[in-house]
Tab-separated table of C-alpha atoms and ligand atoms in Angstrom:
chain	number	residue	atom	x	y	z
A	1	MET	CA	-62.296	-43.212	2.408
A	2	GLU	CA	-59.848	-41.588	4.748
A	3	THR	CA	-61.217	-40.450	8.060
A	4	ALA	CA	-61.419	-36.702	8.470
A	5	THR	CA	-59.885	-36.335	11.908
A	6	PRO	CA	-58.272	-32.972	12.593
A	7	ARG	CA	-54.518	-33.389	12.147
A	8	THR	CA	-51.969	-32.529	14.739
A	9	HIS	CA	-49.569	-29.847	13.574
A	10	TRP	CA	-45.931	-29.129	14.236
A	11	SER	CA	-45.364	-26.848	17.180
A	12	SER	CA	-43.721	-24.073	15.151
A	13	ARG	CA	-42.204	-23.201	11.793
A	14	TRP	CA	-38.756	-24.060	13.096
A	15	ALA	CA	-40.003	-27.436	14.143
A	16	PHE	CA	-41.079	-28.131	10.570
A	17	ILE	CA	-37.747	-26.964	9.156
A	18	LEU	CA	-35.960	-29.166	11.657
A	19	VAL	CA	-37.878	-32.333	10.891
A	20	THR	CA	-37.703	-31.780	7.157
A	21	ALA	CA	-33.973	-31.189	7.446
A	22	GLY	CA	-33.882	-34.255	9.668
A	23	SER	CA	-35.469	-36.272	6.889
A	24	ALA	CA	-33.201	-34.814	4.229
A	25	ILE	CA	-29.944	-35.036	6.158
A	26	GLY	CA	-28.956	-38.611	6.699
A	27	LEU	CA	-26.891	-41.397	5.218
A	28	GLY	CA	-27.455	-39.750	1.854
A	29	ASN	CA	-25.189	-36.899	2.877
A	30	ILE	CA	-22.567	-38.674	4.906
A	31	TRP	CA	-22.369	-42.139	3.383
A	32	LYS	CA	-23.795	-41.884	-0.125
A	33	PHE	CA	-22.669	-38.488	-1.344
A	34	PRO	CA	-18.947	-39.070	-0.698
A	35	TYR	CA	-18.847	-42.546	-2.215
A	36	MET	CA	-20.889	-41.534	-5.253
A	37	THR	CA	-18.682	-38.510	-5.780
A	38	GLY	CA	-15.747	-40.912	-5.650
A	39	THR	CA	-17.122	-43.476	-8.078
A	40	ASN	CA	-18.376	-40.804	-10.480
A	41	GLY	CA	-15.090	-39.008	-10.897
A	42	GLY	CA	-15.362	-36.193	-8.346
A	43	SER	CA	-16.058	-32.671	-9.544
A	44	ALA	CA	-18.182	-33.651	-12.573
A	45	PHE	CA	-20.621	-35.356	-10.234
A	46	VAL	CA	-20.563	-32.493	-7.731
A	47	LEU	CA	-21.292	-29.956	-10.455
A	48	VAL	CA	-24.328	-31.776	-11.837
A	49	TYR	CA	-25.521	-32.550	-8.313
A	50	LEU	CA	-25.419	-28.861	-7.370
A	51	LEU	CA	-27.282	-27.902	-10.527
A	52	CYS	CA	-29.927	-30.562	-9.913
A	53	ILE	CA	-30.406	-29.484	-6.299
A	54	SER	CA	-30.991	-25.864	-7.262
A	55	CYS	CA	-32.947	-26.298	-10.488
A	56	ILE	CA	-34.977	-29.423	-9.745
A	57	GLY	CA	-34.625	-30.194	-6.058
A	58	VAL	CA	-35.670	-26.917	-4.467
A	59	PRO	CA	-38.747	-26.337	-6.657
A	60	LEU	CA	-39.861	-29.926	-6.127
A	61	LEU	CA	-39.331	-29.662	-2.421
A	62	MET	CA	-41.740	-26.714	-2.445
A	63	ALA	CA	-44.220	-28.509	-4.680
A	64	GLU	CA	-44.250	-31.625	-2.557
A	65	THR	CA	-44.667	-29.717	0.701
A	66	MET	CA	-47.545	-27.824	-0.856
A	67	LEU	CA	-49.268	-31.016	-1.958
A	68	GLY	CA	-49.029	-32.398	1.556
A	69	ARG	CA	-50.293	-29.241	3.207
A	70	ARG	CA	-53.272	-29.008	0.882
A	71	GLY	CA	-54.173	-32.653	1.056
A	72	GLN	CA	-53.818	-32.930	4.830
A	73	ALA	CA	-53.519	-36.700	4.624
A	74	ASN	CA	-51.107	-39.511	3.821
A	75	PRO	CA	-49.572	-39.405	0.289
A	76	VAL	CA	-52.269	-41.580	-1.282
A	77	GLY	CA	-55.102	-39.854	0.584
A	78	THR	CA	-53.656	-36.466	-0.289
A	79	MET	CA	-53.556	-37.286	-3.981
A	80	ARG	CA	-57.074	-38.701	-3.876
A	81	ARG	CA	-58.368	-35.493	-2.351
A	82	LEU	CA	-56.535	-33.163	-4.730
A	83	ILE	CA	-57.581	-35.223	-7.745
A	84	ALA	CA	-61.221	-34.978	-6.685
A	85	GLU	CA	-60.867	-31.240	-6.119
A	86	ALA	CA	-59.408	-30.692	-9.587
A	87	GLY	CA	-61.687	-33.224	-11.297
A	88	ALA	CA	-58.532	-34.805	-12.708
A	89	SER	CA	-57.803	-38.314	-13.928
A	90	ARG	CA	-57.521	-40.954	-11.242
A	91	ALA	CA	-54.214	-42.038	-12.730
A	92	TRP	CA	-52.485	-39.253	-10.792
A	93	ILE	CA	-52.914	-41.414	-7.716
A	94	ALA	CA	-49.699	-43.070	-8.962
A	95	ILE	CA	-47.795	-40.225	-7.284
A	96	GLY	CA	-49.006	-41.433	-3.917
A	97	PHE	CA	-48.325	-45.116	-4.522
A	98	ILE	CA	-44.890	-44.662	-6.072
A	99	GLY	CA	-44.058	-42.631	-2.981
A	100	ILE	CA	-45.124	-45.037	-0.284
A	101	LEU	CA	-43.739	-48.089	-2.107
A	102	GLY	CA	-40.458	-46.391	-2.911
A	103	ALA	CA	-40.076	-45.340	0.708
A	104	LEU	CA	-40.549	-48.951	1.789
A	105	ILE	CA	-37.843	-50.132	-0.602
A	106	ILE	CA	-35.405	-47.408	0.433
A	107	LEU	CA	-36.036	-48.144	4.089
A	108	SER	CA	-35.019	-51.770	3.524
A	109	PHE	CA	-31.492	-50.994	2.349
A	110	TYR	CA	-31.199	-47.839	4.401
A	111	SER	CA	-31.620	-49.878	7.541
A	112	VAL	CA	-28.899	-52.331	6.492
A	113	VAL	CA	-26.423	-49.509	5.886
A	114	ALA	CA	-27.433	-47.830	9.143
A	115	GLY	CA	-26.606	-51.221	10.670
A	116	TRP	CA	-23.005	-50.871	9.402
A	117	ILE	CA	-22.804	-47.567	11.228
A	118	LEU	CA	-24.147	-49.147	14.410
A	119	GLU	CA	-21.395	-51.761	14.200
A	120	TYR	CA	-18.756	-49.053	13.744
A	121	ALA	CA	-20.201	-47.012	16.590
A	122	ALA	CA	-19.808	-50.041	18.836
A	123	ARG	CA	-16.250	-50.630	17.623
A	124	SER	CA	-15.270	-46.994	17.958
A	125	PHE	CA	-15.437	-47.131	21.757
A	126	ALA	CA	-12.344	-49.303	21.721
A	127	GLY	CA	-10.683	-46.786	19.409
A	128	PHE	CA	-8.901	-47.284	16.104
A	129	ALA	CA	-5.345	-46.633	17.256
A	130	SER	CA	-2.549	-48.017	15.023
A	131	LEU	CA	-5.062	-49.099	12.369
A	132	THR	CA	-3.483	-49.393	8.919
A	133	ARG	CA	-5.339	-48.726	5.702
A	134	GLU	CA	-5.143	-52.404	4.774
A	135	GLN	CA	-6.720	-53.363	8.091
A	136	ALA	CA	-9.421	-50.729	7.660
A	137	SER	CA	-10.428	-52.236	4.317
A	138	ALA	CA	-10.182	-55.778	5.600
A	139	ASN	CA	-12.384	-54.915	8.597
A	140	PHE	CA	-15.098	-53.595	6.358
A	141	SER	CA	-14.959	-56.625	4.039
A	142	ALA	CA	-15.162	-58.902	7.054
A	143	LEU	CA	-18.318	-57.139	8.202
A	144	LEU	CA	-19.934	-57.505	4.768
A	145	ALA	CA	-19.070	-61.187	4.750
A	146	ASP	CA	-20.911	-61.816	8.016
A	147	PRO	CA	-24.672	-62.161	7.354
A	148	LEU	CA	-25.607	-62.709	10.973
A	149	ARG	CA	-23.956	-59.534	12.153
A	150	LEU	CA	-25.442	-57.498	9.280
A	151	ILE	CA	-28.908	-58.823	9.979
A	152	SER	CA	-28.678	-58.260	13.736
A	153	TRP	CA	-27.718	-54.609	13.336
A	154	HIS	CA	-30.306	-54.164	10.602
A	155	THR	CA	-32.936	-55.567	12.972
A	156	ALA	CA	-31.809	-53.267	15.761
A	157	PHE	CA	-32.065	-50.215	13.538
A	158	MET	CA	-35.506	-51.189	12.245
A	159	LEU	CA	-36.712	-51.558	15.835
A	160	LEU	CA	-35.357	-48.107	16.694
A	161	THR	CA	-37.221	-46.625	13.742
A	162	GLY	CA	-40.470	-48.437	14.453
A	163	TRP	CA	-40.376	-47.419	18.074
A	164	VAL	CA	-40.370	-43.689	17.288
A	165	VAL	CA	-42.941	-43.920	14.513
A	166	ALA	CA	-45.233	-45.929	16.784
A	167	SER	CA	-44.967	-43.315	19.492
A	168	GLY	CA	-46.654	-40.655	17.331
A	169	VAL	CA	-45.677	-37.678	15.303
A	170	THR	CA	-44.913	-34.532	17.194
A	171	SER	CA	-43.683	-36.024	20.443
A	172	GLY	CA	-41.242	-38.565	19.079
A	173	ILE	CA	-39.823	-37.072	15.928
A	174	GLU	CA	-39.655	-33.429	16.793
A	175	ARG	CA	-37.903	-33.696	20.108
A	176	ALA	CA	-35.167	-35.955	18.812
A	177	ASN	CA	-34.107	-33.595	16.035
A	178	LYS	CA	-33.479	-30.458	17.985
A	179	ILE	CA	-30.174	-31.338	19.608
A	180	MET	CA	-28.677	-33.888	17.274
A	181	MET	CA	-28.634	-31.930	14.022
A	182	PRO	CA	-26.596	-28.991	15.333
A	183	ALA	CA	-24.277	-31.444	17.085
A	184	LEU	CA	-23.679	-33.323	13.851
A	185	PHE	CA	-22.843	-30.067	12.124
A	186	ALA	CA	-20.318	-29.206	14.829
A	187	ILE	CA	-18.531	-32.519	14.586
A	188	ILE	CA	-18.252	-32.318	10.809
A	189	VAL	CA	-16.651	-28.899	11.247
A	190	LEU	CA	-14.171	-30.620	13.540
A	191	LEU	CA	-13.420	-33.220	10.858
A	192	ILE	CA	-12.861	-30.468	8.315
A	193	ILE	CA	-10.371	-28.825	10.654
A	194	TYR	CA	-8.619	-32.171	11.010
A	195	GLY	CA	-8.576	-32.425	7.218
A	196	ILE	CA	-6.896	-29.021	6.927
A	197	VAL	CA	-4.366	-29.590	9.669
A	198	ALA	CA	-3.478	-33.242	9.324
A	199	ALA	CA	-4.766	-34.511	5.965
A	200	ASP	CA	-4.807	-33.318	2.372
A	201	MET	CA	-7.601	-30.735	2.123
A	202	GLY	CA	-6.017	-29.201	-0.990
A	203	ALA	CA	-6.371	-32.447	-2.899
A	204	ALA	CA	-9.931	-32.878	-1.627
A	205	LEU	CA	-10.864	-29.392	-2.846
A	206	ARG	CA	-9.337	-30.051	-6.260
A	207	PHE	CA	-11.075	-33.407	-6.550
A	208	MET	CA	-14.489	-31.997	-5.725
A	209	PHE	CA	-14.428	-28.515	-7.175
A	210	HIS	CA	-12.055	-28.457	-10.110
A	211	PHE	CA	-14.929	-28.400	-12.581
A	212	ASP	CA	-14.277	-29.862	-15.991
A	213	LEU	CA	-17.333	-29.961	-18.235
A	214	GLY	CA	-15.703	-32.555	-20.469
A	215	ALA	CA	-15.863	-35.116	-17.660
A	216	VAL	CA	-19.649	-34.924	-17.435
A	217	ARG	CA	-20.882	-38.171	-18.954
A	218	ARG	CA	-24.473	-39.381	-19.268
A	219	GLU	CA	-24.124	-41.906	-16.486
A	220	VAL	CA	-22.777	-39.181	-14.194
A	221	VAL	CA	-25.784	-36.979	-14.944
A	222	LEU	CA	-28.256	-39.723	-14.100
A	223	SER	CA	-26.447	-40.624	-10.889
A	224	ALA	CA	-26.193	-37.018	-9.773
A	225	MET	CA	-29.828	-36.322	-10.538
A	226	GLY	CA	-30.949	-39.450	-8.712
A	227	HIS	CA	-28.842	-38.484	-5.761
A	228	ALA	CA	-30.350	-34.989	-5.653
A	229	PHE	CA	-33.749	-36.649	-5.214
A	230	PHE	CA	-32.444	-39.075	-2.654
A	231	THR	CA	-30.706	-36.534	-0.496
A	232	LEU	CA	-33.681	-34.155	-0.380
A	233	SER	CA	-36.081	-37.059	0.314
A	234	LEU	CA	-38.087	-36.175	-2.801
A	235	GLY	CA	-40.847	-38.111	-4.500
A	236	MET	CA	-41.136	-40.705	-1.746
A	237	GLY	CA	-44.074	-39.272	0.130
A	238	ALA	CA	-41.869	-38.313	3.061
A	239	ILE	CA	-42.032	-34.580	2.419
A	240	MET	CA	-45.685	-34.860	1.491
A	241	ALA	CA	-46.446	-36.668	4.731
A	242	TYR	CA	-44.551	-34.059	6.765
A	243	GLY	CA	-46.123	-31.205	4.815
A	244	SER	CA	-49.533	-32.512	5.774
A	245	TYR	CA	-48.774	-31.673	9.380
A	246	LEU	CA	-47.805	-28.110	8.447
A	247	ASP	CA	-50.009	-25.158	9.307
A	248	ARG	CA	-51.252	-22.623	6.767
A	249	GLU	CA	-49.089	-19.686	7.810
A	250	THR	CA	-45.614	-21.042	7.197
A	251	SER	CA	-43.708	-19.893	4.103
A	252	ILE	CA	-42.943	-22.960	2.039
A	253	THR	CA	-40.441	-21.152	-0.170
A	254	ARG	CA	-38.237	-20.077	2.661
A	255	THR	CA	-38.469	-23.443	4.358
A	256	ALA	CA	-37.429	-25.320	1.228
A	257	PHE	CA	-34.505	-22.989	0.755
A	258	TYR	CA	-33.188	-23.476	4.287
A	259	VAL	CA	-33.558	-27.228	4.119
A	260	ALA	CA	-31.741	-27.527	0.799
A	261	LEU	CA	-28.974	-25.241	2.014
A	262	ALA	CA	-28.401	-27.227	5.197
A	263	ASP	CA	-28.560	-30.526	3.334
A	264	THR	CA	-26.121	-29.494	0.624
A	265	GLY	CA	-23.793	-27.866	3.132
A	266	ILE	CA	-23.532	-31.020	5.220
A	267	ALA	CA	-22.930	-33.206	2.157
A	268	LEU	CA	-20.183	-30.992	0.754
A	269	MET	CA	-18.497	-30.734	4.126
A	270	ALA	CA	-18.663	-34.481	4.719
A	271	GLY	CA	-17.235	-35.026	1.239
A	272	LEU	CA	-14.326	-32.666	1.853
A	273	ALA	CA	-13.523	-34.207	5.225
A	274	ILE	CA	-13.508	-37.700	3.754
A	275	PHE	CA	-11.537	-36.979	0.600
A	276	ALA	CA	-8.911	-35.116	2.609
A	277	ILE	CA	-8.306	-38.393	4.444
A	278	VAL	CA	-8.556	-40.470	1.256
A	279	PHE	CA	-5.806	-38.485	-0.456
A	280	ALA	CA	-3.602	-38.142	2.602
A	281	HIS	CA	-3.504	-41.943	2.906
A	282	GLY	CA	-3.296	-42.742	-0.783
A	283	LEU	CA	-6.667	-44.518	-0.697
A	284	GLU	CA	-8.869	-45.208	-3.705
A	285	PRO	CA	-11.634	-42.549	-4.010
A	286	ALA	CA	-13.736	-44.900	-6.151
A	287	SER	CA	-13.832	-47.747	-3.659
A	288	GLY	CA	-17.635	-47.660	-3.387
A	289	PRO	CA	-20.184	-47.940	-0.563
A	290	GLY	CA	-17.571	-48.757	2.085
A	291	LEU	CA	-15.668	-45.504	1.504
A	292	ILE	CA	-16.461	-43.706	4.751
A	293	LEU	CA	-15.926	-46.823	6.850
A	294	GLN	CA	-12.551	-47.450	5.251
A	295	THR	CA	-11.362	-43.875	5.737
A	296	LEU	CA	-12.789	-42.289	8.876
A	297	PRO	CA	-11.504	-44.939	11.308
A	298	LEU	CA	-7.980	-44.091	10.082
A	299	ALA	CA	-8.522	-40.466	11.027
A	300	PHE	CA	-10.082	-41.316	14.374
A	301	GLY	CA	-7.152	-43.610	15.103
A	302	GLN	CA	-4.647	-40.831	14.535
A	303	MET	CA	-6.220	-37.587	15.652
A	304	PRO	CA	-5.777	-36.415	19.212
A	305	GLY	CA	-9.000	-37.107	21.095
A	306	GLY	CA	-10.077	-39.573	18.404
A	307	ILE	CA	-11.318	-41.923	21.081
A	308	VAL	CA	-14.011	-39.365	21.906
A	309	VAL	CA	-14.581	-37.878	18.457
A	310	GLY	CA	-15.023	-41.317	16.842
A	311	PRO	CA	-17.903	-42.588	18.959
A	312	LEU	CA	-19.508	-39.153	18.951
A	313	PHE	CA	-19.389	-39.004	15.172
A	314	PHE	CA	-20.877	-42.447	14.625
A	315	ILE	CA	-23.617	-41.837	17.180
A	316	LEU	CA	-24.594	-38.595	15.477
A	317	VAL	CA	-24.640	-40.267	12.075
A	318	ILE	CA	-26.934	-42.922	13.503
A	319	PHE	CA	-29.130	-40.115	14.700
A	320	ALA	CA	-29.180	-38.466	11.307
A	321	ALA	CA	-30.022	-41.812	9.712
A	322	TRP	CA	-32.698	-42.398	12.297
A	323	THR	CA	-34.530	-39.136	11.631
A	324	SER	CA	-34.469	-40.025	7.926
A	325	SER	CA	-35.672	-43.578	8.394
A	326	ILE	CA	-38.549	-42.304	10.501
A	327	SER	CA	-39.615	-40.199	7.536
A	328	LEU	CA	-39.342	-43.254	5.297
A	329	MET	CA	-41.667	-45.229	7.524
A	330	GLU	CA	-44.231	-42.512	8.225
A	331	PRO	CA	-45.850	-42.231	4.740
A	332	PHE	CA	-46.785	-45.912	4.400
A	333	CYS	CA	-47.869	-46.093	8.039
A	334	SER	CA	-50.127	-43.076	7.839
A	335	PHE	CA	-51.624	-44.610	4.697
A	336	LEU	CA	-52.398	-47.872	6.537
A	337	ILE	CA	-53.833	-45.948	9.469
A	338	GLU	CA	-56.015	-43.553	7.508
A	339	ARG	CA	-57.061	-45.897	4.726
A	340	PHE	CA	-57.575	-49.156	6.569
A	341	GLY	CA	-58.136	-47.945	10.110
A	342	LEU	CA	-55.114	-49.791	11.515
A	343	SER	CA	-53.812	-48.680	14.874
A	344	ARG	CA	-50.498	-46.835	14.669
A	345	ARG	CA	-48.742	-49.743	16.294
A	346	ALA	CA	-50.218	-52.319	13.888
A	347	ALA	CA	-49.277	-50.118	10.940
A	348	VAL	CA	-45.696	-49.838	12.150
A	349	VAL	CA	-45.422	-53.571	12.692
A	350	SER	CA	-46.744	-54.448	9.218
A	351	MET	CA	-44.735	-51.858	7.329
A	352	GLY	CA	-41.625	-52.449	9.422
A	353	PHE	CA	-41.831	-56.185	8.940
A	354	ALA	CA	-42.086	-55.886	5.149
A	355	ALA	CA	-39.112	-53.524	4.980
A	356	TRP	CA	-37.170	-55.727	7.407
A	357	LEU	CA	-37.701	-58.823	5.238
A	358	LEU	CA	-36.563	-57.025	2.122
A	359	GLY	CA	-33.595	-55.728	4.110
A	360	ILE	CA	-32.552	-59.293	4.852
A	361	ALA	CA	-32.292	-59.923	1.131
A	362	VAL	CA	-30.116	-56.798	0.924
A	363	ALA	CA	-27.885	-57.998	3.765
A	364	LEU	CA	-27.490	-61.391	2.094
A	365	SER	CA	-26.651	-59.780	-1.227
A	366	PHE	CA	-23.255	-58.825	0.261
A	367	ASN	CA	-22.339	-62.407	1.059
A	368	GLU	CA	-24.431	-65.590	0.588
A	369	TRP	CA	-26.423	-64.191	-2.295
A	370	SER	CA	-23.676	-62.122	-3.876
A	371	GLY	CA	-24.047	-64.226	-7.011
A	372	VAL	CA	-27.720	-63.328	-7.427
A	373	LYS	CA	-28.029	-60.853	-10.283
A	374	ILE	CA	-31.254	-59.402	-11.611
A	375	LEU	CA	-30.888	-57.386	-14.820
A	376	GLY	CA	-27.156	-57.596	-14.197
A	377	LEU	CA	-27.383	-55.958	-10.769
A	378	GLY	CA	-27.013	-57.363	-7.278
A	379	ILE	CA	-29.996	-56.953	-4.928
A	380	PHE	CA	-28.640	-53.868	-3.183
A	381	ASP	CA	-27.734	-52.141	-6.455
A	382	LEU	CA	-31.026	-53.137	-8.002
A	383	LEU	CA	-33.134	-51.616	-5.212
A	384	ASP	CA	-30.961	-48.499	-5.136
A	385	THR	CA	-31.181	-48.050	-8.914
A	386	LEU	CA	-34.911	-48.768	-9.005
A	387	THR	CA	-35.669	-46.124	-6.382
A	388	THR	CA	-33.143	-43.354	-6.987
A	389	LYS	CA	-32.806	-43.542	-10.738
A	390	ILE	CA	-36.340	-44.563	-11.712
A	391	MET	CA	-39.051	-44.132	-9.072
A	392	MET	CA	-37.872	-40.857	-7.573
A	393	PRO	CA	-37.334	-38.973	-10.846
A	394	LEU	CA	-40.616	-40.366	-12.172
A	395	ALA	CA	-42.534	-39.268	-9.076
A	396	GLY	CA	-40.766	-35.905	-9.274
A	397	LEU	CA	-41.791	-35.409	-12.876
A	398	LEU	CA	-45.393	-36.347	-12.131
A	399	ILE	CA	-45.486	-34.013	-9.125
A	400	ALA	CA	-44.170	-31.144	-11.237
A	401	LEU	CA	-46.805	-31.775	-13.906
A	402	PHE	CA	-49.588	-32.166	-11.387
A	403	VAL	CA	-48.751	-29.056	-9.394
A	404	GLY	CA	-48.016	-26.994	-12.487
A	405	TRP	CA	-50.908	-27.941	-14.724
A	406	VAL	CA	-53.556	-30.003	-13.004
A	407	MET	CA	-54.000	-28.896	-9.443
A	408	HIS	CA	-56.767	-26.470	-8.672
A	409	ARG	CA	-55.777	-22.901	-7.965
A	410	ARG	CA	-57.169	-21.539	-4.749
B	1	LIG	N1	-32.804	-37.984	2.344
B	1	LIG	C1	-32.423	-39.088	3.145
B	1	LIG	C2	-30.898	-39.117	3.242
B	1	LIG	O1	-30.233	-38.383	2.599
B	1	LIG	C3	-32.975	-40.395	2.625
B	1	LIG	C4	-34.438	-40.346	2.318
B	1	LIG	C5	-34.882	-40.551	1.019
B	1	LIG	C6	-35.370	-40.095	3.316
B	1	LIG	C7	-36.228	-40.490	0.710
B	1	LIG	C8	-36.741	-40.035	3.009
B	1	LIG	C9	-37.153	-40.220	1.700
B	1	LIG	O2	-30.342	-39.905	3.960
C-alpha cells in the first residue's frame, strides 16, 4: 500500500493556479493548436474546440483536481483510496493506470518536439535575416531528416525535465513558473502586434473565426475534442497529481476557470499570430506539425528587433514545454515512489528512460523508420492518436462517471 506520509502543499492558491496553467500551457497551445487548426480547415476546428473546452474541459478539470485533492496520492493511489472509500468496483483503478501510462507516451513525443524548439532556439541567435519561405521549409525538412540531431535535442530536453522532477515538487516546479508564463504572454502580444502591422491579421481572423457549421465534419469533431483534452492536460494524471498537493481551502471552480481561460487565450493568440504570417507569405495553412517552424522564422527575419524577439520567443516556448513535461513525468514518478518505495531520483531515472526510449522511436519515425506503419499510421501519429483521441477521452469519460455517480459524498 501507499505510505501515508503527510504531503507537501503548494505555497498558495496562486501557486497552484500557476503550476496548473504551467502544465496546461505548452506545446499544445503554441505548436499543436495552430497546426491542427490549419489541417482541420480553420474555423470549424476552432468552434468545436471552444465548445469542448467549455462544456467538457472545464468540468473535467474541476473533477480531476477534486479527485487528486481527496485522494492525496499519486493517480493510482488516489483511485485506490477513493474506490475503497466508496466500496466501488476495483475496475475504476483503470483511471489511474490510463493516466500514468498515457502521460509516459505523451512525454515521449512531447520531448522530441520540444527538441525541435531547442534546435530553433539555438539557430535563432544567428537570426533569420533574408530567409525565404522555401528555405524555411527546407530547413525544417532537413532537421526531420537528421536522426542524430533529433535524438540529441530530445535527450537534452528529457534531462532538463528529469532534473526538475528529481529536485522535488514545490521548490523546482513552482519557482520556474512564476516569471516565464507572464513573459510568454507578453511576447505573444508582441507577435500579434507584428501580425496586425506587418502581416495579414484580417485573413487570420477570417480563417479562425468565420464560423461555418457546414464545415464541421466528424473527423474535425474528434480532433478538436482530443485537442481540448490535450491542451488542458486532462485524463493523464497530471492534474490529479497536482491536485493532490492542493490544500482544502482553495476554490477548485475558480481555479479551473482561470486556467482554462489562460490556456485558451494563449492558444487563440498564438494561432492568430501564426496565421497572419501564413497568409501574408502565401504559405500553406495545412502544412502540418512543422507549421510554426516554417512560419515564425520568416517573421523574426523581417521584423525590427527580430534578432532579440526570436531567441526570446523560442526560449519561452521551451519553458512552457518544460513546465508541461514536468507534469507529464510527475504522475508516474509519484506512483513509483509511493507504491514501490523508490527514491525520487530512481523513479525519475526509470520513468525518464522508458519515455526517452520510446521517444527515439518517434524521432526515427521522421526519417529512418518513416516507412513503418502500424494500423496505417506512422509511429508519431500512432502515439498521438492513441493518447489524444482514445486514452484521454476514455479517461475523461470514466472520471466523469466516477465523480458523478460513484464517489462518496462527504
Ligand atoms: N497540456 C500540455 C500542452 O498543451 C500537454 C500535456 C498533456 C501536459 C497532458 C500534461 C498532460 O502542451
